[in-house]
Amino acid sequence: MENNITANKVRSAFGGESQAYQRYKVWGRKAEDEGYPNVARLFYGIAYAEEVHAGNHFEVLGDVKGDFLVASMAGFGLGDTKENLEGAKEGEDFEIHEMYPAYLRVAEMQNEKGAIRSFKWALEAEKAHSELFQRAIDSVSNGNDIDIDEVSVCGKCGYTTTEGVPDYCPICGAPRNRFKSY
């Protein structure tokens, strides 16, 4: 990567996605403990999607070596399942409305094609995550688990669905065998 400004944005996105991956795994265990097995699977599936995003961002910087501070602003802490879902949705909405659009503009301005692809894929996947978290919030607010059968995640871009595995990912075009289900 030739441009330091874009590289810093990619490192920041890597940090945020890595933290979301860990946070969602912990919050999934909390949902299990509170009797919400489907919410737990949703957290685990979306955690995997965040891991995919982090990996894609890391690979974009594959030729950049050295010691860098990789940090991001993110919600921290363990609440009850509803609070954790609200925190997750808030984080996804920040990425959708602020972080990724801004990072994408920088990458486009600097013509960093790998970063553009990685940011676009993550942005589109985060939209599905936000919608799924809202559905879970609505269910838990009424004392119910979310009504889903399976959470399926594209291992190439992180697209997440509860509507069955598509033949091809609508974001990146990966075939159905690249999906992992929870």
Backbone as ProteinMPNN parsed JSONL, in Angstrom:
{"seq_chain_A": "MENNITANKVRSAFGGESQAYQRYKVWGRKAEDEGYPNVARLFYGIAYAEEVHAGNHFEVLGDVKGDFLVASMAGFGLGDTKENLEGAKEGEDFEIHEMYPAYLRVAEMQNEKGAIRSFKWALEAEKAHSELFQRAIDSVSNGNDIDIDEVSVCGKCGYTTTEGVPDYCPICGAPRNRFKSY", "coords_chain_A": {"N_chain_A": [[0.852, -1.173, 0.0], [0.588, 2.132, -0.898], [-0.203, 4.565, 0.214], [-0.184, 6.29, 3.188], [-2.303, 7.407, 4.666], [-4.622, 6.005, 3.887], [-3.7, 3.48, 4.651], [-3.613, 3.774, 7.438], [-6.346, 3.999, 7.95], [-7.202, 1.454, 7.184], [-5.843, -0.099, 9.078], [-7.123, 0.848, 11.394], [-9.755, -0.03, 10.884], [-9.266, -2.782, 10.873], [-8.564, -3.124, 13.578], [-11.002, -2.41, 14.846], [-12.803, -4.333, 13.809], [-11.607, -6.676, 14.697], [-11.872, -6.391, 17.458], [-14.674, -6.367, 17.644], [-15.224, -8.976, 16.852], [-14.223, -10.484, 19.061], [-15.752, -9.368, 21.141], [-18.396, -10.015, 20.38], [-18.323, -12.783, 20.583], [-18.082, -13.138, 23.366], [-20.455, -11.878, 24.165], [-22.241, -13.612, 22.967], [-21.96, -15.918, 24.544], [-23.036, -14.903, 26.909], [-25.699, -14.507, 26.108], [-26.439, -17.173, 25.718], [-26.242, -18.078, 28.381], [-28.355, -16.647, 29.468], [-30.539, -17.837, 28.363], [-31.137, -17.503, 25.634], [-30.709, -19.039, 23.01], [-30.806, -18.729, 20.183], [-30.209, -16.028, 19.782], [-27.636, -16.163, 20.736], [-26.441, -17.78, 18.742], [-26.704, -15.992, 16.638], [-24.984, -13.923, 17.494], [-22.564, -15.429, 17.454], [-22.375, -16.133, 14.739], [-22.232, -13.587, 13.503], [-19.937, -12.716, 14.746], [-18.058, -14.34, 13.467], [-18.287, -13.224, 10.902], [-17.208, -10.695, 11.402], [-14.627, -11.446, 11.974], [-13.87, -12.315, 9.431], [-13.972, -9.845, 8.075], [-11.904, -8.466, 9.442], [-9.731, -10.085, 8.724], [-9.704, -9.68, 5.925], [-9.093, -6.933, 5.841], [-6.56, -6.998, 7.027], [-5.124, -8.501, 5.14], [-5.108, -6.709, 3.009], [-3.146, -4.995, 3.801], [-0.91, -6.525, 3.531], [1.708, -6.185, 2.487], [2.817, -4.283, 4.084], [4.908, -3.845, 6.681], [5.931, -3.812, 10.135], [5.867, -2.099, 13.324], [2.881, -1.047, 14.619], [0.465, 0.997, 16.193], [-2.58, -0.327, 16.826], [-5.725, 0.412, 17.237], [-9.082, 1.112, 18.311], [-12.061, 3.028, 18.758], [-14.566, 1.733, 20.712], [-17.527, 0.225, 22.018], [-17.445, -1.1, 25.305], [-17.587, -3.725, 27.623], [-19.79, -5.861, 29.561], [-23.08, -6.452, 29.424], [-26.569, -7.176, 30.059], [-28.337, -9.417, 27.826], [-30.048, -7.878, 26.147], [-28.938, -5.287, 26.425], [-26.399, -5.798, 25.38], [-27.046, -6.467, 22.729], [-28.084, -3.994, 21.907], [-25.765, -2.43, 22.109], [-24.238, -3.717, 20.166], [-25.734, -3.199, 17.832], [-25.556, -0.417, 17.774], [-22.796, -0.12, 17.308], [-22.571, -1.332, 14.759], [-24.186, 0.422, 13.285], [-22.696, 2.777, 13.49], [-20.476, 2.043, 11.952], [-21.738, 1.746, 9.473], [-22.877, 4.283, 8.876], [-20.95, 6.222, 9.407], [-18.082, 5.441, 9.805], [-17.203, 3.478, 7.693], [-18.161, 4.785, 5.261], [-16.59, 7.165, 5.332], [-13.953, 6.127, 5.4], [-13.956, 4.779, 2.995], [-14.192, 6.879, 1.145], [-11.673, 8.097, 1.451], [-9.969, 5.997, 0.616], [-10.844, 5.738, -2.036], [-10.163, 8.261, -3.031], [-7.425, 8.026, -2.93], [-7.013, 5.974, -4.61], [-6.755, 3.264, -3.8], [-7.191, 0.209, -4.471], [-7.489, -2.374, -3.24], [-8.163, -1.712, -0.601], [-10.51, -0.309, -1.091], [-12.225, -2.358, -2.048], [-12.277, -4.065, 0.237], [-13.375, -2.364, 2.206], [-15.877, -1.758, 1.0], [-17.105, -4.309, 0.881], [-17.249, -4.932, 3.634], [-18.87, -2.805, 4.556], [-21.34, -3.303, 3.226], [-22.006, -5.8, 4.335], [-22.268, -5.11, 7.025], [-24.666, -3.744, 7.035], [-26.604, -5.761, 6.865], [-26.043, -6.973, 9.308], [-26.822, -5.005, 11.169], [-29.6, -4.916, 10.728], [-30.303, -7.537, 11.503], [-29.526, -7.524, 14.206], [-31.353, -5.618, 15.138], [-33.777, -6.988, 14.799], [-33.349, -8.991, 16.689], [-33.197, -7.457, 19.038], [-35.828, -6.485, 19.147], [-37.206, -8.898, 19.595], [-36.082, -9.856, 22.052], [-36.769, -7.745, 23.704], [-39.42, -8.243, 24.06], [-39.323, -10.432, 25.617], [-38.67, -12.744, 24.287], [-36.802, -15.195, 22.367], [-34.936, -14.635, 19.338], [-36.525, -15.484, 16.29], [-35.138, -17.597, 14.365], [-33.693, -19.953, 12.098], [-31.143, -20.659, 11.113], [-27.926, -19.168, 10.931], [-26.079, -17.904, 8.403], [-22.909, -17.337, 6.972], [-20.824, -15.66, 4.707], [-17.633, -16.694, 3.917], [-15.825, -15.202, 2.513], [-16.498, -12.457, 2.312], [-18.052, -11.793, 4.524], [-20.797, -11.406, 4.448], [-24.001, -11.853, 5.848], [-26.762, -13.94, 6.549], [-30.092, -15.044, 7.372], [-31.753, -16.412, 5.849], [-31.269, -18.794, 4.543], [-28.656, -20.446, 2.671], [-27.369, -18.759, -0.075], [-26.979, -19.468, -3.627], [-24.886, -18.018, -4.707], [-22.908, -15.509, -3.197], [-24.443, -12.397, -2.585], [-22.93, -10.111, -2.302], [-20.106, -10.477, -2.814], [-19.981, -12.515, -4.659], [-19.105, -15.071, -4.084], [-19.206, -18.681, -4.159], [-21.717, -20.956, -2.807], [-20.422, -22.878, -1.229], [-18.571, -21.502, 0.224], [-19.787, -20.521, 2.433], [-20.44, -20.498, 5.933], [-22.301, -22.003, 8.486], [-24.297, -21.358, 11.409]], "CA_chain_A": [[0.0, 0.0, 0.0], [1.429, 3.309, -1.086], [-0.703, 5.759, 0.891], [-0.239, 6.119, 4.643], [-3.607, 7.769, 5.225], [-5.485, 4.835, 3.698], [-3.164, 2.391, 5.486], [-4.077, 4.01, 8.812], [-7.782, 3.679, 7.992], [-7.315, -0.006, 7.127], [-5.435, -0.599, 10.405], [-8.202, 1.173, 12.324], [-10.858, -0.954, 10.603], [-8.81, -4.091, 11.356], [-8.692, -3.11, 15.036], [-12.419, -2.404, 15.215], [-13.418, -5.62, 13.467], [-11.023, -7.68, 15.599], [-12.513, -6.219, 18.762], [-16.07, -6.799, 17.523], [-15.179, -10.443, 16.83], [-14.087, -10.972, 20.435], [-16.889, -8.883, 21.929], [-19.591, -10.784, 20.023], [-18.197, -14.136, 21.146], [-18.41, -13.027, 24.796], [-21.876, -11.573, 24.277], [-22.952, -14.835, 22.616], [-21.983, -16.773, 25.743], [-23.992, -14.29, 27.834], [-27.04, -14.819, 25.601], [-26.683, -18.588, 26.055], [-26.469, -18.154, 29.83], [-29.652, -16.047, 29.778], [-31.618, -18.602, 27.74], [-31.424, -17.048, 24.272], [-29.778, -19.777, 22.145], [-30.768, -18.195, 18.818], [-29.431, -14.785, 19.85], [-26.24, -16.594, 20.866], [-25.979, -18.179, 17.405], [-26.577, -14.765, 15.856], [-23.714, -13.307, 17.897], [-21.442, -16.248, 16.978], [-22.283, -15.993, 13.294], [-21.739, -12.252, 13.154], [-18.534, -12.687, 15.182], [-17.279, -14.906, 12.362], [-18.273, -12.226, 9.832], [-16.255, -9.649, 11.785], [-13.304, -12.056, 11.789], [-13.622, -12.259, 7.99], [-13.646, -8.449, 7.744], [-10.567, -8.176, 9.972], [-8.768, -10.788, 7.873], [-9.617, -8.982, 4.641], [-8.358, -5.683, 6.049], [-5.164, -7.353, 7.286], [-4.52, -8.919, 3.873], [-4.888, -5.511, 2.194], [-1.88, -4.42, 4.262], [0.055, -7.618, 3.554], [3.08, -5.784, 2.169], [3.239, -3.26, 5.042], [5.403, -4.503, 7.888], [6.428, -2.907, 11.155], [5.083, -1.996, 14.548], [1.878, 0.007, 14.523], [-0.596, 0.993, 17.187], [-3.854, -0.67, 16.198], [-6.755, 0.595, 18.259], [-10.307, 1.726, 17.801], [-13.073, 3.352, 19.754], [-15.64, 0.735, 20.652], [-18.192, -0.056, 23.28], [-16.736, -2.107, 26.089], [-18.305, -4.165, 28.807], [-20.736, -6.961, 29.454], [-24.385, -6.171, 30.02], [-27.477, -8.288, 29.796], [-28.424, -9.681, 26.388], [-30.645, -6.732, 25.447], [-27.935, -4.214, 26.392], [-25.343, -6.205, 24.455], [-27.593, -6.313, 21.379], [-28.151, -2.553, 21.616], [-24.39, -1.999, 21.863], [-23.824, -4.271, 18.875], [-26.41, -2.443, 16.769], [-24.955, 0.92, 17.755], [-21.502, -0.249, 16.641], [-22.803, -1.588, 13.333], [-24.707, 1.653, 12.686], [-21.559, 3.693, 13.366], [-19.687, 1.61, 10.793], [-22.538, 1.962, 8.261], [-23.186, 5.688, 8.593], [-19.817, 7.122, 9.59], [-16.734, 4.92, 9.607], [-16.882, 2.955, 6.363], [-18.263, 5.786, 4.193], [-15.431, 8.064, 5.379], [-12.764, 5.364, 5.007], [-14.103, 4.484, 1.573], [-13.869, 8.105, 0.4], [-10.214, 8.257, 1.476], [-9.386, 4.956, -0.238], [-11.161, 6.079, -3.427], [-9.36, 9.423, -3.379], [-6.042, 7.59, -3.09], [-7.05, 4.875, -5.575], [-6.266, 2.027, -3.172], [-8.225, -0.738, -4.898], [-7.706, -3.422, -2.24], [-8.888, -1.115, 0.525], [-11.864, -0.002, -1.57], [-12.989, -3.612, -2.048], [-12.45, -4.535, 1.611], [-14.315, -1.457, 2.868], [-17.215, -1.926, 0.411], [-17.655, -5.583, 1.326], [-17.6, -4.823, 5.054], [-20.003, -1.884, 4.67], [-22.573, -3.984, 2.819], [-22.306, -6.846, 5.318], [-22.693, -4.478, 8.278], [-26.084, -3.387, 6.902], [-27.371, -6.954, 7.256], [-25.841, -7.181, 10.749], [-27.657, -4.042, 11.884], [-30.995, -5.37, 10.633], [-30.456, -8.747, 12.319], [-29.481, -7.132, 15.616], [-32.623, -4.962, 15.467], [-34.776, -8.057, 14.965], [-33.083, -9.649, 17.974], [-33.593, -6.508, 20.088], [-37.293, -6.501, 19.201], [-37.628, -10.165, 20.212], [-35.663, -9.907, 23.459], [-37.564, -6.731, 24.415], [-40.707, -8.875, 24.363], [-39.063, -11.632, 26.404], [-38.544, -13.903, 23.396], [-35.604, -15.396, 21.563], [-35.18, -14.314, 17.931], [-37.029, -16.641, 15.545], [-34.297, -17.91, 13.208], [-33.265, -21.345, 12.038], [-29.719, -20.793, 10.851], [-27.205, -17.953, 10.567], [-25.08, -18.31, 7.413], [-21.96, -16.248, 6.761], [-19.867, -15.834, 3.616], [-16.26, -16.676, 4.4], [-15.005, -14.314, 1.695], [-16.779, -11.035, 2.558], [-18.751, -11.589, 5.784], [-22.245, -11.262, 4.283], [-24.695, -12.701, 6.819], [-28.181, -14.1, 6.257], [-30.854, -16.087, 8.069], [-32.72, -16.852, 4.832], [-30.701, -19.922, 3.802], [-27.421, -20.145, 1.943], [-27.625, -18.511, -1.495], [-26.053, -20.138, -4.546], [-23.728, -17.125, -4.78], [-23.011, -14.372, -2.286], [-24.888, -11.196, -3.292], [-21.955, -9.025, -2.168], [-18.808, -10.744, -3.444], [-20.109, -13.534, -5.687], [-18.542, -16.363, -3.677], [-20.177, -19.777, -4.238], [-22.336, -21.381, -1.555], [-19.521, -23.67, -0.386], [-17.769, -20.585, 1.046], [-20.593, -20.103, 3.581], [-20.392, -21.265, 7.176], [-23.588, -21.81, 9.161], [-24.356, -21.471, 12.867]], "C_chain_A": [[0.895, 1.233, 0.0], [1.033, 4.498, -0.217], [-0.905, 5.521, 2.381], [-1.607, 6.442, 5.233], [-4.576, 6.597, 5.077], [-5.004, 3.684, 4.568], [-3.614, 2.552, 6.935], [-5.561, 3.686, 8.961], [-7.985, 2.16, 7.979], [-6.916, -0.609, 8.472], [-6.521, -0.327, 11.443], [-9.384, 0.225, 12.134], [-10.504, -2.361, 11.078], [-8.98, -4.177, 12.873], [-10.141, -3.188, 15.479], [-13.092, -3.729, 14.949], [-12.885, -6.734, 14.369], [-11.661, -7.6, 16.978], [-13.971, -6.673, 18.721], [-16.153, -8.324, 17.529], [-15.134, -10.994, 18.251], [-15.297, -10.597, 21.288], [-18.138, -9.723, 21.644], [-19.513, -12.217, 20.535], [-18.564, -14.136, 22.631], [-19.904, -12.778, 24.966], [-22.734, -12.772, 23.876], [-23.049, -15.785, 23.799], [-22.978, -16.23, 26.77], [-25.428, -14.598, 27.397], [-27.392, -16.278, 25.888], [-27.034, -18.732, 27.524], [-27.848, -17.631, 30.217], [-30.817, -16.735, 29.066], [-32.05, -18.135, 26.362], [-30.484, -17.753, 23.288], [-29.707, -19.241, 20.717], [-30.027, -16.862, 18.765], [-27.948, -15.131, 19.966], [-25.682, -16.989, 19.499], [-25.817, -16.969, 16.495], [-25.269, -14.062, 16.2], [-22.526, -14.102, 17.356], [-21.266, -16.133, 15.466], [-21.72, -14.644, 12.888], [-20.309, -12.065, 13.656], [-17.638, -13.236, 14.075], [-17.195, -13.91, 11.203], [-17.268, -11.121, 10.138], [-14.821, -10.163, 11.668], [-12.914, -12.029, 10.306], [-13.237, -10.838, 7.579], [-12.233, -8.104, 8.204], [-9.502, -8.838, 9.106], [-8.599, -10.118, 6.522], [-8.83, -7.688, 4.777], [-6.868, -5.971, 6.25], [-4.455, -7.725, 5.984], [-4.261, -7.74, 2.946], [-3.542, -4.883, 2.541], [-0.752, -5.446, 4.267], [1.488, -7.221, 3.281], [3.616, -4.713, 3.121], [3.638, -3.954, 6.337], [5.906, -3.453, 8.869], [5.537, -2.938, 12.373], [4.158, -0.791, 14.437], [0.921, -0.121, 15.695], [-1.905, 0.74, 16.448], [-4.912, -0.618, 17.284], [-7.994, 1.18, 17.601], [-11.2, 2.075, 18.977], [-14.185, 2.329, 19.609], [-16.26, 0.599, 22.021], [-17.471, -1.178, 24.004], [-17.592, -2.468, 27.282], [-19.32, -5.239, 28.493], [-22.011, -6.585, 30.183], [-25.264, -7.39, 29.919], [-27.637, -8.401, 28.277], [-29.004, -8.498, 25.623], [-29.64, -5.585, 25.339], [-26.822, -4.546, 25.405], [-25.802, -6.081, 23.004], [-27.66, -4.842, 20.981], [-26.758, -1.996, 21.339], [-23.881, -2.485, 20.517], [-24.45, -3.483, 17.726], [-25.825, -1.041, 16.649], [-23.608, 0.894, 17.032], [-21.644, -0.471, 15.146], [-23.285, -0.315, 12.64], [-23.612, 2.708, 12.535], [-20.731, 3.327, 12.135], [-20.416, 1.911, 9.486], [-22.625, 3.442, 7.894], [-21.989, 6.626, 8.681], [-18.491, 6.517, 9.145], [-16.458, 4.478, 8.17], [-17.108, 3.955, 5.236], [-17.056, 6.74, 4.162], [-14.166, 7.348, 4.914], [-12.789, 5.076, 3.508], [-13.759, 5.706, 0.724], [-12.36, 8.322, 0.34], [-9.56, 7.256, 0.528], [-9.644, 5.253, -1.716], [-10.328, 7.264, -3.895], [-7.917, 9.018, -3.673], [-5.914, 6.369, -4.007], [-6.419, 3.586, -5.038], [-7.323, 0.942, -3.372], [-8.513, -1.841, -3.879], [-8.497, -2.909, -1.054], [-10.326, -0.794, 0.124], [-12.728, -1.258, -1.516], [-13.287, -4.066, -0.624], [-13.46, -3.672, 2.365], [-15.736, -1.63, 2.324], [-17.862, -3.218, 0.891], [-18.103, -5.493, 2.781], [-18.833, -3.935, 5.237], [-21.32, -2.582, 4.323], [-22.969, -5.064, 3.819], [-22.826, -6.242, 6.617], [-24.166, -4.069, 8.22], [-26.975, -4.559, 7.301], [-27.244, -7.201, 8.754], [-26.742, -6.258, 11.56], [-29.118, -4.483, 11.882], [-31.241, -6.598, 11.508], [-30.424, -8.416, 13.804], [-30.778, -6.43, 16.021], [-33.728, -5.993, 15.652], [-34.602, -8.753, 16.309], [-33.479, -8.748, 19.139], [-35.11, -6.532, 20.257], [-37.796, -7.761, 19.897], [-37.323, -10.193, 21.699], [-36.444, -8.889, 24.288], [-38.931, -7.268, 24.816], [-40.54, -10.181, 25.139], [-38.891, -12.897, 25.588], [-37.16, -13.982, 22.772], [-35.939, -15.002, 20.122], [-35.575, -15.597, 17.193], [-36.21, -16.814, 14.265], [-33.937, -19.387, 13.262], [-31.75, -21.455, 11.969], [-29.145, -19.423, 10.497], [-26.079, -18.396, 9.643], [-24.231, -17.111, 7.027], [-21.005, -16.6, 5.621], [-18.45, -15.697, 4.167], [-15.324, -15.809, 3.582], [-15.227, -12.844, 2.037], [-17.506, -10.756, 3.868], [-20.242, -11.337, 5.663], [-22.937, -12.281, 5.179], [-26.182, -12.735, 6.504], [-28.797, -15.17, 7.151], [-31.887, -16.689, 7.122], [-32.213, -18.043, 4.027], [-29.489, -19.485, 3.007], [-27.753, -19.914, 0.465], [-26.643, -19.301, -2.37], [-24.756, -19.346, -4.674], [-23.954, -15.952, -3.843], [-23.435, -13.126, -3.061], [-23.907, -10.025, -3.197], [-20.701, -9.295, -2.989], [-18.85, -11.814, -4.523], [-19.541, -14.894, -5.327], [-19.606, -17.456, -3.772], [-20.624, -20.232, -2.85], [-21.408, -22.196, -0.661], [-18.573, -22.807, 0.449], [-18.526, -20.108, 2.284], [-20.412, -21.059, 4.745], [-21.684, -20.962, 7.93], [-23.492, -22.094, 10.646], [-25.772, -21.786, 13.287]], "O_chain_A": [[1.828, 1.35, 0.794], [1.87, 5.358, 0.058], [-1.692, 4.665, 2.786], [-2.023, 5.811, 6.204], [-5.269, 6.237, 6.028], [-5.821, 2.982, 5.163], [-3.959, 1.567, 7.588], [-5.981, 3.156, 9.99], [-8.848, 1.644, 8.689], [-7.575, -1.529, 8.956], [-6.805, -1.183, 12.28], [-9.951, -0.266, 13.11], [-11.357, -3.059, 11.627], [-9.478, -5.176, 13.391], [-10.474, -3.948, 16.389], [-13.872, -4.206, 15.774], [-13.632, -7.631, 14.758], [-11.956, -8.625, 17.592], [-14.449, -7.298, 19.667], [-17.054, -8.895, 18.144], [-15.92, -11.873, 18.603], [-15.8, -11.412, 22.062], [-18.855, -10.1, 22.571], [-20.538, -12.803, 20.884], [-19.272, -15.027, 23.098], [-20.546, -13.396, 25.815], [-23.841, -12.935, 24.39], [-24.097, -16.389, 24.032], [-23.68, -16.999, 27.426], [-26.276, -14.915, 28.232], [-28.526, -16.58, 26.261], [-27.994, -19.415, 27.881], [-28.447, -18.111, 31.18], [-31.955, -16.273, 29.152], [-33.195, -18.345, 25.963], [-29.553, -17.127, 22.78], [-28.644, -19.294, 20.099], [-29.298, -16.595, 17.81], [-27.103, -14.469, 19.363], [-24.579, -16.58, 19.137], [-24.9, -16.923, 15.675], [-24.528, -13.651, 15.307], [-21.574, -13.508, 16.849], [-20.143, -16.045, 14.971], [-20.838, -14.561, 12.034], [-19.542, -11.321, 13.044], [-16.587, -12.668, 13.78], [-16.137, -13.77, 10.588], [-16.558, -10.66, 9.245], [-13.913, -9.414, 11.309], [-11.763, -11.753, 9.969], [-12.286, -10.647, 6.823], [-11.455, -7.52, 7.45], [-8.485, -8.221, 8.791], [-7.481, -9.999, 6.022], [-7.994, -7.376, 3.93], [-6.017, -5.268, 5.705], [-3.318, -7.313, 5.752], [-3.301, -7.76, 2.175], [-2.878, -4.308, 1.679], [0.258, -5.249, 4.943], [2.407, -7.859, 3.795], [4.76, -4.282, 2.975], [2.809, -4.571, 7.005], [6.262, -2.341, 8.477], [4.576, -3.704, 12.444], [4.599, 0.333, 14.194], [0.607, -1.228, 16.133], [-2.286, 1.5, 15.557], [-4.984, -1.498, 18.142], [-7.945, 1.678, 16.476], [-11.098, 1.484, 20.052], [-14.683, 2.091, 18.509], [-15.615, 0.823, 23.045], [-16.947, -2.098, 23.376], [-18.244, -1.609, 27.877], [-19.662, -5.495, 27.338], [-22.022, -6.421, 31.403], [-24.78, -8.504, 29.719], [-27.123, -7.565, 27.533], [-28.5, -8.151, 24.555], [-29.506, -4.978, 24.277], [-26.355, -3.671, 24.676], [-25.038, -5.64, 22.145], [-27.33, -4.485, 19.849], [-26.587, -1.179, 20.435], [-23.18, -1.76, 19.811], [-23.769, -3.142, 16.759], [-25.625, -0.54, 15.542], [-23.312, 1.785, 16.235], [-20.92, 0.132, 14.354], [-22.845, -0.006, 11.532], [-23.603, 3.453, 11.555], [-20.334, 4.203, 11.366], [-19.786, 2.289, 8.498], [-22.463, 3.806, 6.729], [-22.007, 7.709, 8.096], [-17.853, 7.018, 8.219], [-15.585, 5.034, 7.504], [-16.303, 3.981, 4.306], [-16.562, 7.08, 3.087], [-13.394, 7.896, 4.126], [-11.755, 5.128, 2.841], [-13.103, 5.574, -0.309], [-11.827, 8.691, -0.707], [-8.698, 7.624, -0.271], [-8.766, 5.046, -2.554], [-9.841, 7.275, -5.026], [-7.268, 9.588, -4.55], [-4.83, 5.806, -4.154], [-5.654, 2.914, -5.731], [-8.228, 0.778, -2.554], [-9.673, -2.202, -3.679], [-9.396, -3.587, -0.557], [-11.252, -0.988, 0.912], [-13.843, -1.222, -0.994], [-14.425, -4.415, -0.311], [-14.309, -4.199, 3.085], [-16.695, -1.648, 3.095], [-19.035, -3.224, 1.265], [-19.204, -5.924, 3.125], [-19.739, -4.282, 5.994], [-22.302, -2.457, 5.054], [-24.153, -5.223, 4.118], [-23.728, -6.801, 7.242], [-24.842, -4.051, 9.249], [-27.978, -4.378, 7.991], [-28.213, -7.591, 9.404], [-27.358, -6.69, 12.535], [-29.79, -4.43, 12.912], [-32.27, -6.689, 12.178], [-31.208, -8.964, 14.579], [-31.256, -6.627, 17.139], [-34.534, -5.875, 16.575], [-35.58, -9.068, 16.987], [-34.039, -9.226, 20.126], [-35.615, -6.593, 21.379], [-38.722, -7.691, 20.705], [-38.189, -10.512, 22.513], [-36.749, -9.146, 25.453], [-39.528, -6.807, 25.788], [-41.493, -10.942, 25.299], [-38.958, -14.001, 26.127], [-36.446, -12.986, 22.663], [-37.106, -15.033, 19.731], [-35.017, -16.665, 17.449], [-36.543, -16.255, 13.22], [-33.884, -19.99, 14.334], [-31.146, -22.253, 12.685], [-29.805, -18.618, 9.84], [-25.217, -19.176, 10.047], [-24.744, -16.018, 6.786], [-20.451, -17.699, 5.577], [-18.118, -14.699, 4.807], [-14.146, -15.688, 3.917], [-14.277, -12.062, 2.056], [-17.578, -9.603, 4.292], [-20.901, -11.079, 6.671], [-22.514, -13.434, 5.26], [-26.792, -11.703, 6.227], [-28.112, -16.079, 7.622], [-32.794, -17.397, 7.558], [-32.696, -18.274, 2.919], [-29.317, -18.303, 2.708], [-28.351, -20.777, -0.177], [-25.599, -19.746, -1.893], [-23.668, -19.919, -4.741], [-25.076, -15.46, -3.715], [-22.844, -12.824, -4.098], [-24.04, -9.05, -3.935], [-20.276, -8.445, -3.772], [-17.865, -12.009, -5.234], [-19.496, -15.785, -6.175], [-20.778, -17.2, -3.499], [-19.98, -19.924, -1.848], [-21.59, -22.205, 0.557], [-17.846, -23.331, 1.293], [-17.972, -19.372, 3.1], [-20.252, -22.266, 4.564], [-22.111, -19.811, 8.007], [-22.72, -22.944, 11.089], [-26.046, -21.925, 14.479]]}, "name": "protein", "num_of_chains": 1, "seq": "MENNITANKVRSAFGGESQAYQRYKVWGRKAEDEGYPNVARLFYGIAYAEEVHAGNHFEVLGDVKGDFLVASMAGFGLGDTKENLEGAKEGEDFEIHEMYPAYLRVAEMQNEKGAIRSFKWALEAEKAHSELFQRAIDSVSNGNDIDIDEVSVCGKCGYTTTEGVPDYCPICGAPRNRFKSY"}
